[in-house]
C-alpha positions as CSV (number, residue, x, y, z in Angstrom):
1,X,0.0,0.0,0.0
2,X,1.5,3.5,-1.0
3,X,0.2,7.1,-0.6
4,X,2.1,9.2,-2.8
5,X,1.6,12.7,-2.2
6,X,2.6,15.3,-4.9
7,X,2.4,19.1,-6.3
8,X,4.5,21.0,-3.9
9,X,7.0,23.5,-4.5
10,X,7.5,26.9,-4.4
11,X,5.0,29.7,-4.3
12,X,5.1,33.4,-3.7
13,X,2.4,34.7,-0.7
14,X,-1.2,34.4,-2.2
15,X,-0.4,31.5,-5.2
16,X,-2.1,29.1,-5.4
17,X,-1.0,25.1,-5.1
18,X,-3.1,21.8,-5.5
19,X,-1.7,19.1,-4.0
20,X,-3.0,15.3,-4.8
21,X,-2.5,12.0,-3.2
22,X,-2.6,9.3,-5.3
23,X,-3.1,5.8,-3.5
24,X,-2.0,2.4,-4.8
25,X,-2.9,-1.1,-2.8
26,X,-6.2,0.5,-1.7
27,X,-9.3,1.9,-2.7
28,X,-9.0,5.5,-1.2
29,X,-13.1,6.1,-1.4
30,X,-13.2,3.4,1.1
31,X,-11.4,5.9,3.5
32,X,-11.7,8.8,5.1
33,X,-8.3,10.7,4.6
34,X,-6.9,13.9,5.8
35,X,-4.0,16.2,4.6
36,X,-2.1,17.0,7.2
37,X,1.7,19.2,7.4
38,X,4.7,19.0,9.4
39,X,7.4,21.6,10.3
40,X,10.7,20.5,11.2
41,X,10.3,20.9,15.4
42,X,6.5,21.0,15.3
43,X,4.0,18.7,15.9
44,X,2.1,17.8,12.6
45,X,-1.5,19.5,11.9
46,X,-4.5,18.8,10.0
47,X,-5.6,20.7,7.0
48,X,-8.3,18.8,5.6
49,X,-10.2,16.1,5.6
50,X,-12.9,14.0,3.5
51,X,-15.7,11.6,5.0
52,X,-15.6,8.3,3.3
53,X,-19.3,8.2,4.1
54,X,-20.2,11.0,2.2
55,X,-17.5,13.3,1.1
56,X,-18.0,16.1,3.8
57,X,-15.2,17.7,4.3
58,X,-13.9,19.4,6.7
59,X,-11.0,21.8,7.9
60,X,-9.6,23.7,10.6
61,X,-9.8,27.7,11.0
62,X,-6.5,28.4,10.0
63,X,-7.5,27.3,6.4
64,X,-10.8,27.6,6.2
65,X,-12.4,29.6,3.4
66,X,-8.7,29.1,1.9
67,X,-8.3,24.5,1.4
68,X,-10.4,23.0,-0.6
69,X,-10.3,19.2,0.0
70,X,-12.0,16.8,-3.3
71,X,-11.7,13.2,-4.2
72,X,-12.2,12.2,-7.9
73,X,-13.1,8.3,-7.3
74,X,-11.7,7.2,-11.0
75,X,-8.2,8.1,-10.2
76,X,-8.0,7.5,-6.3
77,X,-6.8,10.2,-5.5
78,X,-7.7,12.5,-3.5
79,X,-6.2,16.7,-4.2
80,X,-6.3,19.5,-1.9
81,X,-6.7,22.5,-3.4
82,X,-4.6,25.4,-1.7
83,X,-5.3,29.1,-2.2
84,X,-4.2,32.6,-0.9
85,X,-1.1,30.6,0.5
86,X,1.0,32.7,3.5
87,X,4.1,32.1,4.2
88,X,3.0,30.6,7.4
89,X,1.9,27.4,5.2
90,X,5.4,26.5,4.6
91,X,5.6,22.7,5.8
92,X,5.5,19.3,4.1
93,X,2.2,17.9,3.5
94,X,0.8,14.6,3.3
95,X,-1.8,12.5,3.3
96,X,-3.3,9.7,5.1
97,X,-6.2,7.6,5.8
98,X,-8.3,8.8,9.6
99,X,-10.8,6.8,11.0
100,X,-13.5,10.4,11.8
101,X,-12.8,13.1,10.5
102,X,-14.5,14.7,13.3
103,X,-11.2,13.8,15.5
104,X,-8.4,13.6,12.0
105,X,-5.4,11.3,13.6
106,X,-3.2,9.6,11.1
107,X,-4.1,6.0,11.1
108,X,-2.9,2.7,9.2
109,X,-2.0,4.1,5.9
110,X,0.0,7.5,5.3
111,X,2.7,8.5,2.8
112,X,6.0,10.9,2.9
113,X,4.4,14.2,1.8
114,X,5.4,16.8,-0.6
115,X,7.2,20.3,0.2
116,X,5.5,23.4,0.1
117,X,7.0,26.8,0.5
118,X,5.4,29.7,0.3
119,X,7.7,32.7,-0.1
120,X,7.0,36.1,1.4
């Protein structure tokens, strides 16, 4: 089983990114998964996450109105749409499948993440 996550790199403050995780070994719509980042030193946070019930999504206040979280069932995989980026959103990302999104924890399947930076 492999998450791959992918579309990071470098954007200047207010770009936009879209990140996807593409899954092999599982069926991601099976899942609820969460993007979540990581800064060397930090404990890693939530961004996002999507119900395998019914696609809600859901996301903390520090992105809201700005992460857009989507599945397309076809391709598992499963893209997080980033926009008015700060420089503050500098981290790794990745993905990984939750049991609730109500409580996001990463939990059995997760992958190595992709850089963003976001320049000021």
């Amino acid at each position: 089983v492999q998450l791959q996550a992918s579309g990071g790199g470098l954007v200047p403050s207010g770009g936009s990114l879209r990140l996807s995780c593409a899954a092999s070994g599982i069926t991601l719509k099976d899942y609820s998964v969460g993007w979540f980042r990581r800064v060397p030193g930090k404990q890693s946070e939530g961004v996002g996450c999507i119900s395998s019930k019914n696609d809600n999504t859901y996301y903390p206040d520090l992105v809201k109105g700005r992460f857009i979280i989507s599945r397309v069932n076809s391709e598992n995989t499963v893209y997080l749409q980033m926009n008015n980026l700060k420089p503050g959103d500098t981290a790794n990302y990745y993905c990984a499948t939750v049991i609730t999104c109500t409580v996001p924890v990463e939990y059995e399947y997760w992958g190595k993440g992709t850089l963003v930076t976001v320049s000021s």
